[in-house]
PDB file of C-alpha atoms in Angstrom:
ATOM      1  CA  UNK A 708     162.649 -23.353  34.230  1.00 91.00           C
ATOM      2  CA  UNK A 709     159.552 -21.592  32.703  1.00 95.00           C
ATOM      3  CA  UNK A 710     161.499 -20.298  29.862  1.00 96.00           C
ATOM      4  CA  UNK A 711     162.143 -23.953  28.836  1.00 96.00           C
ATOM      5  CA  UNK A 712     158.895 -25.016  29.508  1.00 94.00           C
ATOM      6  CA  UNK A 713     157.659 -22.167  27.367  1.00 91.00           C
ATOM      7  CA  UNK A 714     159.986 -22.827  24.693  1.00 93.00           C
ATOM      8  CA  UNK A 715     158.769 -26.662  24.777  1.00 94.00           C
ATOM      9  CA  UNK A 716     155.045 -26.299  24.268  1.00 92.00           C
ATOM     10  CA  UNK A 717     156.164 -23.249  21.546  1.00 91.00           C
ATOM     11  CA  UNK A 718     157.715 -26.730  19.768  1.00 94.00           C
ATOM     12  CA  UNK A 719     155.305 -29.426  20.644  1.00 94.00           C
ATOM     13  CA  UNK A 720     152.680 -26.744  18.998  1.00 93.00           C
ATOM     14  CA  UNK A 721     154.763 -26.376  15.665  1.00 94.00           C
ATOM     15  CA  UNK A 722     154.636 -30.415  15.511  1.00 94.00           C
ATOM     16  CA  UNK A 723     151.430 -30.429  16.291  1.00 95.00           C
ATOM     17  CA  UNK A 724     150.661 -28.279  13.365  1.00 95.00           C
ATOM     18  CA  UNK A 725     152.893 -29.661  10.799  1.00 95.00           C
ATOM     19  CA  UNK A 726     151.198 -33.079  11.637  1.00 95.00           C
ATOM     20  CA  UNK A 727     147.746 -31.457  11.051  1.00 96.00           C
ATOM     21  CA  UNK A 728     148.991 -30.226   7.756  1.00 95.00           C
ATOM     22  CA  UNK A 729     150.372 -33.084   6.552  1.00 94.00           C
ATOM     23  CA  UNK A 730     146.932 -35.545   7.889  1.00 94.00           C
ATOM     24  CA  UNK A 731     145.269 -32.544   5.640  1.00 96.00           C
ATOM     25  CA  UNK A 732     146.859 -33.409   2.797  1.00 95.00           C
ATOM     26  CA  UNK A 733     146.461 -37.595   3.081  1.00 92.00           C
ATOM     27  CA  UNK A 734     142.341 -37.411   3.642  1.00 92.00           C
ATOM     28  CA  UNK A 735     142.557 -35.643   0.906  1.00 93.00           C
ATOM     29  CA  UNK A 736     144.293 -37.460  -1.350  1.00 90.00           C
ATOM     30  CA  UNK A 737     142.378 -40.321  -0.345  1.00 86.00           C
ATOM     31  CA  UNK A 738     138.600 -38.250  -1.292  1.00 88.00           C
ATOM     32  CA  UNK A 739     138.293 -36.833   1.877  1.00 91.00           C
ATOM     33  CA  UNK A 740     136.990 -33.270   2.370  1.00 95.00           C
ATOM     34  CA  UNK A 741     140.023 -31.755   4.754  1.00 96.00           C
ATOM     35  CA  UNK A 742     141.958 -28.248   5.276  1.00 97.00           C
ATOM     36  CA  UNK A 743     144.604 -26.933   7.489  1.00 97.00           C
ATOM     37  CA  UNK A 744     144.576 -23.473   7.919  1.00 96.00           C
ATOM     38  CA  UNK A 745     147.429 -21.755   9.632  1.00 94.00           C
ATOM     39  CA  UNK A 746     148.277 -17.912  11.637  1.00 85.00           C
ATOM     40  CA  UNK A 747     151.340 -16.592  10.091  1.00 81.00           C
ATOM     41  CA  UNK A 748     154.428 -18.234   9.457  1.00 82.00           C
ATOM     42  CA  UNK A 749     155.387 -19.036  13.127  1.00 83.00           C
ATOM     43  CA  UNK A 750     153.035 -22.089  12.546  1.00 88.00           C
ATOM     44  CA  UNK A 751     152.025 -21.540  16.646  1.00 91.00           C
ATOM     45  CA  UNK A 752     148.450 -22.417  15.867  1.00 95.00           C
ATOM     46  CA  UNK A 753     146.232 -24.274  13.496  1.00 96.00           C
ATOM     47  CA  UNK A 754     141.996 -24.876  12.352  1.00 97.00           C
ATOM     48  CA  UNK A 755     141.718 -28.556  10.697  1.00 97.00           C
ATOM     49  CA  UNK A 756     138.595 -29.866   9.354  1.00 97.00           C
ATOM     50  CA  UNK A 757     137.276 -32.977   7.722  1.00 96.00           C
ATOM     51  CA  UNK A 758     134.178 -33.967   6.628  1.00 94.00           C
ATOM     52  CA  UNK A 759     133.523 -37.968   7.092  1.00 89.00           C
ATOM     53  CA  UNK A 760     130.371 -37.975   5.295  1.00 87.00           C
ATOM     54  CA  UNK A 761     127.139 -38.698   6.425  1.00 88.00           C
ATOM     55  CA  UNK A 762     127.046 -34.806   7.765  1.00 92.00           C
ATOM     56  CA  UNK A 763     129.568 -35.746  10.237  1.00 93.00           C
ATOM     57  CA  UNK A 764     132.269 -33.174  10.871  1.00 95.00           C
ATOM     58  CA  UNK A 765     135.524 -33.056  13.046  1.00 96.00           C
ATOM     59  CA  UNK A 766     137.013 -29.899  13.854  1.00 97.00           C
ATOM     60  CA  UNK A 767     140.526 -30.115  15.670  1.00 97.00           C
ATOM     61  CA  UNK A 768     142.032 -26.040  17.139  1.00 97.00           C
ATOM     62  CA  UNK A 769     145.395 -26.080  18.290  1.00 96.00           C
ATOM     63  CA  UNK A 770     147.153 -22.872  19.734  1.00 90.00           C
ATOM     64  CA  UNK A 771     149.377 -21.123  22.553  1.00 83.00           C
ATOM     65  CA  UNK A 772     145.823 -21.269  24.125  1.00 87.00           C
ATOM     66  CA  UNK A 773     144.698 -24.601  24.263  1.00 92.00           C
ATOM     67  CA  UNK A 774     143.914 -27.727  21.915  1.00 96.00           C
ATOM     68  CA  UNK A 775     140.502 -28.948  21.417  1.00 97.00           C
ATOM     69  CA  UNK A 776     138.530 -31.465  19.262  1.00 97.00           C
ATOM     70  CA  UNK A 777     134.900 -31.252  18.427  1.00 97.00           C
ATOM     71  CA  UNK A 778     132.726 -33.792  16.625  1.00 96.00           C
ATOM     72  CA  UNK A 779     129.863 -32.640  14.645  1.00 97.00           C
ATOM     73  CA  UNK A 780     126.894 -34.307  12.772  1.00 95.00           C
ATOM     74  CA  UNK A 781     123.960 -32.707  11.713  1.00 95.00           C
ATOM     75  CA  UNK A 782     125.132 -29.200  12.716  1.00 92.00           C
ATOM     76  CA  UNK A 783     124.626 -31.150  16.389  1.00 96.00           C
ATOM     77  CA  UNK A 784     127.613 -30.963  18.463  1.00 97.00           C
ATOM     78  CA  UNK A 785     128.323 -34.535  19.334  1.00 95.00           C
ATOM     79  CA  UNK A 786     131.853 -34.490  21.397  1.00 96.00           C
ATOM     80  CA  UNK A 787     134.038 -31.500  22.609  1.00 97.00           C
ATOM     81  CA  UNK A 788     137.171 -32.666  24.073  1.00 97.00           C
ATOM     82  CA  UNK A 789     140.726 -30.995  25.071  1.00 97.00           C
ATOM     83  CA  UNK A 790     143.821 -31.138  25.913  1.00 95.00           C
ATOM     84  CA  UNK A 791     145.471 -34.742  25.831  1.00 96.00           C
ATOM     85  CA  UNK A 792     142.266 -36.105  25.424  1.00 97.00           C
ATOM     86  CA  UNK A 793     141.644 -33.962  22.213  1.00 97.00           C
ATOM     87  CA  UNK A 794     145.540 -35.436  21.256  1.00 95.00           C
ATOM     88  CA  UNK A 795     144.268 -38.934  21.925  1.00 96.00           C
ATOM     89  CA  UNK A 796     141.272 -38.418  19.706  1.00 95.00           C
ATOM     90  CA  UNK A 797     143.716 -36.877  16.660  1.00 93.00           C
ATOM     91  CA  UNK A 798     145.948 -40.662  17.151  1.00 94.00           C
ATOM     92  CA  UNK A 799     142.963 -42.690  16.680  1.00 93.00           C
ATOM     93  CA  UNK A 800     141.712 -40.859  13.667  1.00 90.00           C
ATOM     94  CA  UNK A 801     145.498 -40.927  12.109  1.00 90.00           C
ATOM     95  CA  UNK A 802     145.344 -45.304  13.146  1.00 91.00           C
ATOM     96  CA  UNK A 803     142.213 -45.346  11.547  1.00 88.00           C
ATOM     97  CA  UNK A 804     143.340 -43.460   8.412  1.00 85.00           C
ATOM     98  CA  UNK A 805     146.298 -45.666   8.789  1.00 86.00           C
ATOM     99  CA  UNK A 806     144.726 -48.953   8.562  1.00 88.00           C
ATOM    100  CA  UNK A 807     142.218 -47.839   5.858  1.00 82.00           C
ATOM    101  CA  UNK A 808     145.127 -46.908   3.556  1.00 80.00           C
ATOM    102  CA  UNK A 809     146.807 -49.995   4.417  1.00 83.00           C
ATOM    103  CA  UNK A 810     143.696 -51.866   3.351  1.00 81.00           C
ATOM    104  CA  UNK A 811     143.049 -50.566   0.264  1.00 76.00           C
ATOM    105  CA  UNK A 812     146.861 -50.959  -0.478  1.00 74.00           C
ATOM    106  CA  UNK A 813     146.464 -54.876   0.024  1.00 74.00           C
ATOM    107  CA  UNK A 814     143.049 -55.538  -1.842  1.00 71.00           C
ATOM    108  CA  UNK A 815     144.872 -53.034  -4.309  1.00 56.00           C
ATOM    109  CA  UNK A 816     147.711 -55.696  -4.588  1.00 52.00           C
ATOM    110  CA  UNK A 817     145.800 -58.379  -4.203  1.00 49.00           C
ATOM    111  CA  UNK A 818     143.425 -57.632  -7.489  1.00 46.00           C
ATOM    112  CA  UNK A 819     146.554 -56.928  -9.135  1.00 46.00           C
ATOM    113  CA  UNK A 820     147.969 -59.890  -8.295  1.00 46.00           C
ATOM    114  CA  UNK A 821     144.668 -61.940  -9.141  1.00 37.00           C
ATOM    115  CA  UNK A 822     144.282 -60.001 -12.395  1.00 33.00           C
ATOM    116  CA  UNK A 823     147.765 -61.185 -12.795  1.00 38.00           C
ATOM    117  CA  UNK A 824     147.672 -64.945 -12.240  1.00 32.00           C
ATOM    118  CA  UNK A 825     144.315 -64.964 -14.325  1.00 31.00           C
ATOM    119  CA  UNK A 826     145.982 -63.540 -17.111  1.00 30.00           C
ATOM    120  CA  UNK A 827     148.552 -66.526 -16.933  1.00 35.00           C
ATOM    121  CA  UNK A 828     146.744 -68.998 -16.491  1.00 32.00           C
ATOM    122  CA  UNK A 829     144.026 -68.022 -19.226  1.00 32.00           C
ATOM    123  CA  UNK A 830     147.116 -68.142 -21.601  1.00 32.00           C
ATOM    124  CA  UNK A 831     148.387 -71.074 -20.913  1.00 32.00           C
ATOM    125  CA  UNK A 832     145.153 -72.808 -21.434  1.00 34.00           C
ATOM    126  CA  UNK A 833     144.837 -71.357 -24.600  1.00 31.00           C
ATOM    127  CA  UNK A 834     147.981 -72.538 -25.613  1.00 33.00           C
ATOM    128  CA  UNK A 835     147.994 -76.026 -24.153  1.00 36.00           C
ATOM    129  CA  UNK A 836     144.323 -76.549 -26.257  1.00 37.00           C
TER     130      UNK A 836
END
């Protein structure tokens, strides 16, 4: 029973990680200061950072030891949380990236598609006059 149990958090770590990498690589694709830095190959624990601006700075540790979350601004130490509660924290900042990427995708296709009915409509005005 321990072996499996062992075993389990050895693979809910190795998500946990990949899922860090990858949220690395969308902030910053999207101009947001963020790294992933890994142990090893075995991917069994992880450092991510991002920097929100503003001096604000959120610092997420994941290993066979533990999993915590810590919110800076200012160099000040705002939040320190762990376990699921540090996992909780992680989901809303992935929503929030989320929405904001969905956001920009729909004023993105909404300009297009404004810049796109203005460009009809401006020529069909000049060639109805």
């Amino acid at each position: 029973m321990f072996l499996r149990l062992a075993n389990e958090h050895r693979q809910f770590v190795q998500d946990l990680v990949m899922n860090l990498k990858a949220l690395a690589v969308v902030l910053e694709r999207h101009g947001y200061p963020a790294s992933c830095y890994t142990c090893g190959d075995q991917m069994n624990s992880a450092s991510f950072m991002v920097s929100l601006g503003d001096n604000h700075l959120i610092r997420f540790l994941v290993s066979d030891y533990g999993i915590t979350w810590t919110e800076m601004r200012d160099d000040r130490e705002l939040m320190k949380l762990e376990g699921a509660e540090a996992i909780n924290q992680l989901e809303e900042l992935a929503t929030l990236v989320k929405q904001s990427l969905q956001k920009s995708r729909d004023t993105e296709y909404s300009s297009l598609t404004g810049k796109r009915l203005l460009q009809k409509s401006s020529g069909r005005a000049k060639t109805q006059a």
